[in-house]
CSV table of N, CA and C in Angstrom, one decimal:
chain,number,residue,atom,x,y,z
P,1,UNK,N,5.7,-49.1,-48.0
P,1,UNK,CA,4.8,-48.5,-47.1
P,1,UNK,C,4.9,-47.0,-47.1
P,2,UNK,N,3.7,-46.3,-47.2
P,2,UNK,CA,3.7,-44.9,-47.2
P,2,UNK,C,4.3,-44.3,-45.9
P,3,UNK,N,4.9,-43.1,-46.0
P,3,UNK,CA,5.4,-42.4,-44.8
P,3,UNK,C,4.2,-41.9,-44.0
P,4,UNK,N,3.0,-41.8,-44.6
P,4,UNK,CA,1.9,-41.3,-43.9
P,4,UNK,C,1.1,-42.5,-43.2
P,5,UNK,N,1.4,-43.7,-43.5
P,5,UNK,CA,0.7,-44.9,-42.9
P,5,UNK,C,0.5,-44.8,-41.4
P,6,UNK,N,1.5,-44.5,-40.6
P,6,UNK,CA,1.3,-44.4,-39.2
P,6,UNK,C,0.4,-43.3,-38.8
P,7,UNK,N,0.4,-42.2,-39.5
P,7,UNK,CA,-0.6,-41.1,-39.2
P,7,UNK,C,-2.0,-41.6,-39.6
P,8,UNK,N,-2.1,-42.2,-40.7
P,8,UNK,CA,-3.4,-42.7,-41.1
P,8,UNK,C,-4.0,-43.7,-40.1
P,9,UNK,N,-3.2,-44.6,-39.6
P,9,UNK,CA,-3.6,-45.6,-38.6
P,9,UNK,C,-4.0,-44.9,-37.3
P,10,UNK,N,-3.3,-43.8,-37.0
P,10,UNK,CA,-3.6,-43.1,-35.7
P,10,UNK,C,-4.9,-42.3,-35.9
P,11,UNK,N,-5.1,-41.6,-37.0
P,11,UNK,CA,-6.3,-40.8,-37.2
P,11,UNK,C,-7.5,-41.6,-37.6
P,12,UNK,N,-7.3,-42.7,-38.3
P,12,UNK,CA,-8.4,-43.5,-38.8
P,12,UNK,C,-8.1,-44.9,-38.6
P,13,UNK,N,-8.1,-45.4,-37.3
P,13,UNK,CA,-7.7,-46.8,-37.1
P,13,UNK,C,-8.8,-47.8,-37.7
P,14,UNK,N,-8.3,-49.0,-38.1
P,14,UNK,CA,-9.3,-49.9,-38.7
P,14,UNK,C,-10.3,-50.3,-37.6
P,15,UNK,N,-11.6,-50.6,-38.1
P,15,UNK,CA,-12.6,-50.9,-37.1
P,15,UNK,C,-12.4,-52.3,-36.6
P,16,UNK,N,-13.0,-52.6,-35.5
P,16,UNK,CA,-13.0,-54.0,-34.9
P,16,UNK,C,-13.7,-54.9,-35.9
P,17,UNK,N,-13.0,-56.0,-36.4
P,17,UNK,CA,-13.5,-56.9,-37.4
P,17,UNK,C,-14.9,-57.5,-37.0
P,18,UNK,N,-15.1,-57.7,-35.7
P,18,UNK,CA,-16.4,-58.2,-35.3
P,18,UNK,C,-17.6,-57.2,-35.5
P,19,UNK,N,-17.3,-56.0,-35.5
P,19,UNK,CA,-18.3,-55.0,-35.7
P,19,UNK,C,-18.6,-54.7,-37.2
P,20,UNK,N,-17.8,-55.1,-38.1
P,20,UNK,CA,-18.0,-54.8,-39.5
P,20,UNK,C,-18.1,-56.1,-40.3
P,21,UNK,N,-18.2,-57.2,-39.7
P,21,UNK,CA,-18.2,-58.5,-40.4
P,21,UNK,C,-19.4,-58.6,-41.4
P,22,UNK,N,-20.5,-58.0,-40.9
P,22,UNK,CA,-21.8,-58.0,-41.7
P,22,UNK,C,-21.6,-57.4,-43.1
P,23,UNK,N,-20.7,-56.5,-43.2
P,23,UNK,CA,-20.6,-55.7,-44.5
P,23,UNK,C,-20.2,-56.6,-45.7
P,24,UNK,N,-19.4,-57.7,-45.3
P,24,UNK,CA,-18.9,-58.6,-46.4
P,24,UNK,C,-20.0,-59.4,-47.1
P,25,UNK,N,-21.2,-59.5,-46.5
P,25,UNK,CA,-22.3,-60.2,-47.1
P,25,UNK,C,-23.2,-59.4,-48.0
P,26,UNK,N,-22.7,-58.2,-48.4
P,26,UNK,CA,-23.5,-57.3,-49.2
P,26,UNK,C,-22.7,-56.7,-50.3
P,27,UNK,N,-23.4,-56.4,-51.4
P,27,UNK,CA,-22.7,-55.8,-52.6
P,27,UNK,C,-22.9,-54.3,-52.5
P,28,UNK,N,-21.8,-53.5,-52.7
P,28,UNK,CA,-21.9,-52.1,-52.7
P,28,UNK,C,-21.4,-51.5,-54.0
P,29,UNK,N,-22.1,-50.4,-54.4
P,29,UNK,CA,-21.7,-49.7,-55.6
P,29,UNK,C,-20.8,-48.5,-55.1
P,30,UNK,N,-19.5,-48.6,-55.5
P,30,UNK,CA,-18.5,-47.6,-55.1
P,30,UNK,C,-18.8,-46.4,-55.9
P,31,UNK,N,-19.2,-45.3,-55.2
P,31,UNK,CA,-19.6,-44.0,-55.9
P,31,UNK,C,-20.9,-44.2,-56.6
P,32,UNK,N,-21.7,-45.1,-56.3
P,32,UNK,CA,-22.9,-45.4,-57.0
P,32,UNK,C,-22.6,-46.3,-58.2
P,33,UNK,N,-23.7,-46.7,-58.9
P,33,UNK,CA,-23.5,-47.6,-60.0
P,33,UNK,C,-23.3,-46.7,-61.3
P,34,UNK,N,-22.1,-46.3,-61.5
P,34,UNK,CA,-21.8,-45.3,-62.6
P,34,UNK,C,-21.2,-45.9,-63.8
P,35,UNK,N,-21.2,-45.2,-64.9
P,35,UNK,CA,-20.6,-45.7,-66.1
P,35,UNK,C,-20.9,-44.7,-67.2
P,36,UNK,N,-20.8,-45.1,-68.5
P,36,UNK,CA,-21.1,-44.1,-69.6
P,36,UNK,C,-22.4,-43.4,-69.4
P,37,UNK,N,-22.4,-42.1,-69.4
P,37,UNK,CA,-23.6,-41.3,-69.3
P,37,UNK,C,-24.1,-41.2,-67.9
P,38,UNK,N,-23.5,-41.9,-66.9
P,38,UNK,CA,-24.0,-41.8,-65.5
P,38,UNK,C,-22.8,-41.5,-64.7
P,39,UNK,N,-22.6,-40.2,-64.3
P,39,UNK,CA,-21.4,-39.8,-63.5
P,39,UNK,C,-21.4,-40.5,-62.1
P,40,UNK,N,-20.2,-40.7,-61.6
P,40,UNK,CA,-20.0,-41.2,-60.3
P,40,UNK,C,-20.6,-40.2,-59.2
P,41,UNK,N,-21.0,-40.7,-58.1
P,41,UNK,CA,-21.6,-39.9,-57.0
P,41,UNK,C,-22.8,-39.1,-57.5
P,42,UNK,N,-23.5,-39.4,-58.5
P,42,UNK,CA,-24.6,-38.7,-59.0
P,42,UNK,C,-25.9,-39.3,-58.5
P,43,UNK,N,-27.0,-38.5,-58.5
P,43,UNK,CA,-28.3,-39.1,-58.2
P,43,UNK,C,-28.7,-40.3,-59.1
P,44,UNK,N,-28.3,-40.2,-60.3
P,44,UNK,CA,-28.6,-41.3,-61.3
P,44,UNK,C,-27.8,-42.6,-60.9
P,45,UNK,N,-26.5,-42.4,-60.5
P,45,UNK,CA,-25.7,-43.5,-60.1
P,45,UNK,C,-26.3,-44.2,-58.8
P,46,UNK,N,-26.7,-43.4,-57.9
P,46,UNK,CA,-27.3,-43.9,-56.7
P,46,UNK,C,-28.6,-44.6,-56.9
P,47,UNK,N,-29.5,-44.0,-57.8
P,47,UNK,CA,-30.7,-44.7,-58.2
P,47,UNK,C,-30.5,-46.0,-58.8
P,48,UNK,N,-29.5,-46.1,-59.7
P,48,UNK,CA,-29.2,-47.4,-60.4
P,48,UNK,C,-28.7,-48.4,-59.4
P,49,UNK,N,-28.0,-48.0,-58.4
P,49,UNK,CA,-27.5,-49.0,-57.4
P,49,UNK,C,-28.7,-49.5,-56.5
P,50,UNK,N,-29.6,-48.5,-56.2
P,50,UNK,CA,-30.8,-48.9,-55.4
P,50,UNK,C,-31.6,-49.8,-56.2
P,51,UNK,N,-31.8,-49.6,-57.5
P,51,UNK,CA,-32.7,-50.4,-58.3
P,51,UNK,C,-32.1,-51.9,-58.4
P,52,UNK,N,-30.8,-52.0,-58.2
P,52,UNK,CA,-30.2,-53.4,-58.2
P,52,UNK,C,-30.1,-54.0,-56.8
P,53,UNK,N,-30.6,-53.3,-55.8
P,53,UNK,CA,-30.5,-53.8,-54.5
P,53,UNK,C,-29.2,-53.7,-53.8
P,54,UNK,N,-28.4,-52.8,-54.3
P,54,UNK,CA,-27.0,-52.6,-53.8
P,54,UNK,C,-26.9,-51.5,-52.8
P,55,UNK,N,-26.0,-51.6,-51.9
P,55,UNK,CA,-25.6,-50.5,-51.0
P,55,UNK,C,-24.8,-49.5,-51.8
P,56,UNK,N,-24.7,-48.3,-51.2
P,56,UNK,CA,-24.0,-47.2,-51.9
P,56,UNK,C,-22.8,-46.7,-51.0
P,57,UNK,N,-21.6,-46.6,-51.5
P,57,UNK,CA,-20.5,-45.9,-50.9
P,57,UNK,C,-20.4,-44.6,-51.6
P,58,UNK,N,-20.4,-43.5,-50.8
P,58,UNK,CA,-20.2,-42.2,-51.5
P,58,UNK,C,-19.1,-41.4,-50.6
P,59,UNK,N,-18.6,-40.4,-51.2
P,59,UNK,CA,-17.6,-39.6,-50.6
P,59,UNK,C,-18.2,-38.2,-50.2
P,60,UNK,N,-17.9,-37.8,-49.0
P,60,UNK,CA,-18.4,-36.5,-48.6
P,60,UNK,C,-17.2,-35.6,-48.2
P,61,UNK,N,-17.3,-34.4,-48.6
P,61,UNK,CA,-16.3,-33.4,-48.2
P,61,UNK,C,-17.1,-32.1,-47.8
P,62,UNK,N,-16.4,-31.3,-47.0
P,62,UNK,CA,-17.0,-30.1,-46.5
P,62,UNK,C,-16.6,-28.9,-47.5
P,63,UNK,N,-17.7,-28.2,-47.8
P,63,UNK,CA,-17.4,-27.0,-48.7
P,63,UNK,C,-16.9,-25.8,-47.9
P,64,UNK,N,-16.5,-24.8,-48.5
P,64,UNK,CA,-15.9,-23.6,-47.8
P,64,UNK,C,-17.0,-23.0,-46.9
P,65,UNK,N,-18.3,-23.2,-47.2
P,65,UNK,CA,-19.3,-22.6,-46.3
P,65,UNK,C,-19.9,-23.7,-45.3
P,66,UNK,N,-19.1,-24.8,-45.2
P,66,UNK,CA,-19.5,-25.8,-44.2
P,66,UNK,C,-20.6,-26.8,-44.6
P,67,UNK,N,-20.9,-26.8,-45.8
P,67,UNK,CA,-22.0,-27.8,-46.3
P,67,UNK,C,-21.3,-29.1,-46.7
P,68,UNK,N,-22.1,-30.2,-46.7
P,68,UNK,CA,-21.6,-31.5,-47.2
P,68,UNK,C,-21.7,-31.5,-48.7
P,69,UNK,N,-20.6,-31.9,-49.3
P,69,UNK,CA,-20.5,-32.0,-50.8
P,69,UNK,C,-20.2,-33.5,-51.1
P,70,UNK,N,-21.0,-34.1,-52.0
P,70,UNK,CA,-20.7,-35.5,-52.5
P,70,UNK,C,-19.8,-35.4,-53.7
P,71,UNK,N,-18.5,-35.7,-53.4
P,71,UNK,CA,-17.5,-35.6,-54.5
P,71,UNK,C,-16.3,-36.4,-54.0
P,72,UNK,N,-15.8,-37.2,-54.9
P,72,UNK,CA,-14.7,-38.1,-54.5
P,72,UNK,C,-13.3,-37.4,-54.4
P,73,UNK,N,-12.9,-36.8,-55.5
P,73,UNK,CA,-11.6,-36.2,-55.6
P,73,UNK,C,-11.5,-34.9,-54.7
P,74,UNK,N,-10.3,-34.6,-54.3
P,74,UNK,CA,-10.0,-33.4,-53.5
P,74,UNK,C,-10.1,-32.2,-54.4
P,75,UNK,N,-9.8,-32.4,-55.7
P,75,UNK,CA,-9.8,-31.3,-56.7
P,75,UNK,C,-10.9,-31.6,-57.7
P,76,UNK,N,-11.4,-30.5,-58.3
P,76,UNK,CA,-12.5,-30.6,-59.3
P,76,UNK,C,-12.1,-31.1,-60.7
P,77,UNK,N,-10.8,-31.0,-61.0
P,77,UNK,CA,-10.3,-31.1,-62.3
P,77,UNK,C,-10.8,-32.4,-63.1
P,78,UNK,N,-10.7,-33.6,-62.5
P,78,UNK,CA,-11.0,-34.8,-63.3
P,78,UNK,C,-12.5,-34.9,-63.7
P,79,UNK,N,-13.4,-34.4,-62.9
P,79,UNK,CA,-14.8,-34.7,-63.1
P,79,UNK,C,-15.6,-33.4,-63.6
P,80,UNK,N,-15.0,-32.3,-63.6
P,80,UNK,CA,-15.7,-31.1,-64.0
P,80,UNK,C,-14.9,-30.2,-64.9
P,81,UNK,N,-15.5,-29.2,-65.4
P,81,UNK,CA,-14.7,-28.2,-66.3
P,81,UNK,C,-14.0,-27.1,-65.4
P,82,UNK,N,-14.1,-27.3,-64.1
P,82,UNK,CA,-13.5,-26.4,-63.2
P,82,UNK,C,-12.2,-27.0,-62.6
P,83,UNK,N,-11.4,-26.2,-61.9
P,83,UNK,CA,-10.2,-26.7,-61.3
P,83,UNK,C,-10.1,-26.2,-59.8
P,84,UNK,N,-9.3,-26.8,-59.1
P,84,UNK,CA,-9.0,-26.4,-57.7
P,84,UNK,C,-9.7,-27.3,-56.7
P,85,UNK,N,-9.4,-27.1,-55.4
P,85,UNK,CA,-10.0,-27.9,-54.4
P,85,UNK,C,-11.5,-27.7,-54.1
P,86,UNK,N,-12.2,-28.8,-53.9
P,86,UNK,CA,-13.6,-28.7,-53.5
P,86,UNK,C,-13.8,-27.9,-52.3
P,87,UNK,N,-12.9,-28.0,-51.3
P,87,UNK,CA,-13.0,-27.3,-50.1
P,87,UNK,C,-13.0,-25.8,-50.2
P,88,UNK,N,-12.6,-25.2,-51.4
P,88,UNK,CA,-12.6,-23.8,-51.6
P,88,UNK,C,-13.8,-23.3,-52.2
P,89,UNK,N,-14.7,-24.2,-52.5
P,89,UNK,CA,-16.0,-23.8,-53.2
P,89,UNK,C,-17.1,-23.7,-52.2
P,90,UNK,N,-18.1,-22.9,-52.4
P,90,UNK,CA,-19.3,-22.9,-51.5
P,90,UNK,C,-20.4,-23.7,-52.2
P,91,UNK,N,-21.3,-24.1,-51.4
P,91,UNK,CA,-22.4,-24.9,-51.8
P,91,UNK,C,-23.4,-24.1,-52.7
P,92,UNK,N,-23.5,-22.8,-52.5
P,92,UNK,CA,-24.5,-22.0,-53.1
P,92,UNK,C,-24.1,-21.6,-54.5
């Protein structure tokens, strides 16, 4: 068990199972329906998921100027030619 697990449970407790039971009856595309030539969390990945009737799970982070950024990793390194935290970049 992670040393941070108690903190995670306190800051983001699991939802009441009765309130989220409906979600199990649906298919979701994690970060959109991505693959070769279609990057995760992209408009194309979201459009592909919608075309197949799937729900979409996406990741939001706040930029340095307070805007919502759709990006999974905390750092830019894996998905872009840039490096460093997403939170240090501005939306503009």
